[in-house]
GROMACS .gro file of C-alpha atoms in nm:
model
  110
    1UNK     CA    1 -16.575  10.199  -1.882
    2UNK     CA    2 -16.398  10.401  -1.613
    3UNK     CA    3 -16.085  10.609  -1.659
    4UNK     CA    4 -15.817  10.668  -1.398
    5UNK     CA    5 -15.498  10.866  -1.360
    6UNK     CA    6 -15.198  10.816  -1.133
    7UNK     CA    7 -14.991  11.088  -0.976
    8UNK     CA    8 -14.651  11.013  -0.830
    9UNK     CA    9 -14.513  11.175  -0.514
   10UNK     CA   10 -14.348  11.455  -0.713
   11UNK     CA   11 -14.659  11.550  -0.914
   12UNK     CA   12 -14.871  11.830  -0.769
   13UNK     CA   13 -15.236  11.735  -0.741
   14UNK     CA   14 -15.332  12.070  -0.898
   15UNK     CA   15 -15.197  11.943  -1.230
   16UNK     CA   16 -15.493  11.708  -1.268
   17UNK     CA   17 -15.771  11.950  -1.162
   18UNK     CA   18 -15.850  12.039  -1.526
   19UNK     CA   19 -15.910  11.671  -1.605
   20UNK     CA   20 -16.129  11.633  -1.299
   21UNK     CA   21 -16.322  11.951  -1.380
   22UNK     CA   22 -16.399  11.819  -1.729
   23UNK     CA   23 -16.529  11.492  -1.588
   24UNK     CA   24 -16.263  11.292  -1.773
   25UNK     CA   25 -16.137  11.099  -1.469
   26UNK     CA   26 -16.331  10.854  -1.250
   27UNK     CA   27 -16.042  10.750  -1.025
   28UNK     CA   28 -15.722  10.914  -0.902
   29UNK     CA   29 -15.439  10.684  -0.794
   30UNK     CA   30 -15.221  10.873  -0.548
   31UNK     CA   31 -14.886  10.696  -0.538
   32UNK     CA   32 -14.735  10.711  -0.189
   33UNK     CA   33 -14.405  10.568  -0.316
   34UNK     CA   34 -14.198  10.603  -0.630
   35UNK     CA   35 -14.333  10.363  -0.894
   36UNK     CA   36 -14.160  10.037  -0.972
   37UNK     CA   37 -14.020   9.911  -0.643
   38UNK     CA   38 -14.211   9.722  -0.375
   39UNK     CA   39 -14.148   9.757  -0.004
   40UNK     CA   40 -14.079  10.132  -0.001
   41UNK     CA   41 -14.157  10.360   0.290
   42UNK     CA   42 -14.483  10.554   0.277
   43UNK     CA   43 -14.425  10.916   0.174
   44UNK     CA   44 -14.619  11.160   0.392
   45UNK     CA   45 -14.683  11.393   0.098
   46UNK     CA   46 -14.955  11.148  -0.009
   47UNK     CA   47 -15.169  11.251   0.290
   48UNK     CA   48 -15.166  11.615   0.184
   49UNK     CA   49 -15.251  11.521  -0.174
   50UNK     CA   50 -15.541  11.303  -0.058
   51UNK     CA   51 -15.678  11.577   0.167
   52UNK     CA   52 -15.661  11.839  -0.107
   53UNK     CA   53 -15.813  11.608  -0.368
   54UNK     CA   54 -16.089  11.496  -0.131
   55UNK     CA   55 -16.177  11.858  -0.058
   56UNK     CA   56 -16.180  11.946  -0.430
   57UNK     CA   57 -16.396  11.644  -0.515
   58UNK     CA   58 -16.643  11.691  -0.229
   59UNK     CA   59 -16.679  12.067  -0.285
   60UNK     CA   60 -16.779  12.006  -0.646
   61UNK     CA   61 -16.979  11.688  -0.592
   62UNK     CA   62 -16.758  11.508  -0.842
   63UNK     CA   63 -16.797  11.132  -0.880
   64UNK     CA   64 -16.428  11.053  -0.843
   65UNK     CA   65 -16.279  10.778  -0.627
   66UNK     CA   66 -15.944  10.822  -0.455
   67UNK     CA   67 -15.705  10.531  -0.444
   68UNK     CA   68 -15.373  10.527  -0.260
   69UNK     CA   69 -15.099  10.287  -0.360
   70UNK     CA   70 -14.771  10.214  -0.185
   71UNK     CA   71 -14.649  10.187   0.170
   72UNK     CA   72 -14.989  10.077   0.297
   73UNK     CA   73 -14.972   9.898   0.631
   74UNK     CA   74 -15.163   9.869   0.957
   75UNK     CA   75 -15.022  10.208   1.060
   76UNK     CA   76 -15.075  10.400   0.736
   77UNK     CA   77 -15.419  10.259   0.642
   78UNK     CA   78 -15.617  10.456   0.904
   79UNK     CA   79 -15.429  10.774   0.815
   80UNK     CA   80 -15.500  10.753   0.442
   81UNK     CA   81 -15.864  10.667   0.507
   82UNK     CA   82 -15.890  10.975   0.732
   83UNK     CA   83 -15.727  11.183   0.456
   84UNK     CA   84 -15.997  11.078   0.209
   85UNK     CA   85 -15.891  10.757   0.035
   86UNK     CA   86 -16.169  10.530  -0.090
   87UNK     CA   87 -15.947  10.241  -0.200
   88UNK     CA   88 -15.618  10.113  -0.057
   89UNK     CA   89 -15.365   9.911  -0.256
   90UNK     CA   90 -15.123   9.706  -0.048
   91UNK     CA   91 -14.865   9.460  -0.173
   92UNK     CA   92 -14.566   9.406   0.053
   93UNK     CA   93 -14.770   9.437   0.371
   94UNK     CA   94 -15.022   9.175   0.260
   95UNK     CA   95 -14.789   8.925   0.098
   96UNK     CA   96 -14.539   8.955   0.382
   97UNK     CA   97 -14.796   8.947   0.662
   98UNK     CA   98 -14.677   8.746   0.961
   99UNK     CA   99 -15.003   8.545   0.982
  100UNK     CA  100 -15.158   8.524   0.638
  101UNK     CA  101 -15.276   8.723   0.341
  102UNK     CA  102 -15.634   8.694   0.468
  103UNK     CA  103 -15.535   8.824   0.813
  104UNK     CA  104 -15.357   9.117   0.652
  105UNK     CA  105 -15.661   9.212   0.445
  106UNK     CA  106 -15.880   9.191   0.753
  107UNK     CA  107 -15.635   9.409   0.945
  108UNK     CA  108 -15.647   9.680   0.678
  109UNK     CA  109 -16.028   9.681   0.667
  110UNK     CA  110 -16.066   9.761   1.037
   0.00000   0.00000   0.00000
């Protein structure tokens, strides 16, 4: 079984380093919006968190995946991937896509 932890936009990524260092976490969910409300704007602070976490993980060879959730769209997806995200979670963009859900998924995977 895998274990994950979420950090909201106000939580400093350094707060979870002890859990990562102990090998207790397999996945970090970086929330790019405040939890609980769909359709919010992507918060840029998520990029900094992803970059710092990716550096920490890669430097130590830790087996931790980075997930980003919230505000994912055709414009934010490439940016979060470049910042180190392994997994993208998109809701409003996909379900509100002008063509179809399938087209939206394909667009994010490019």
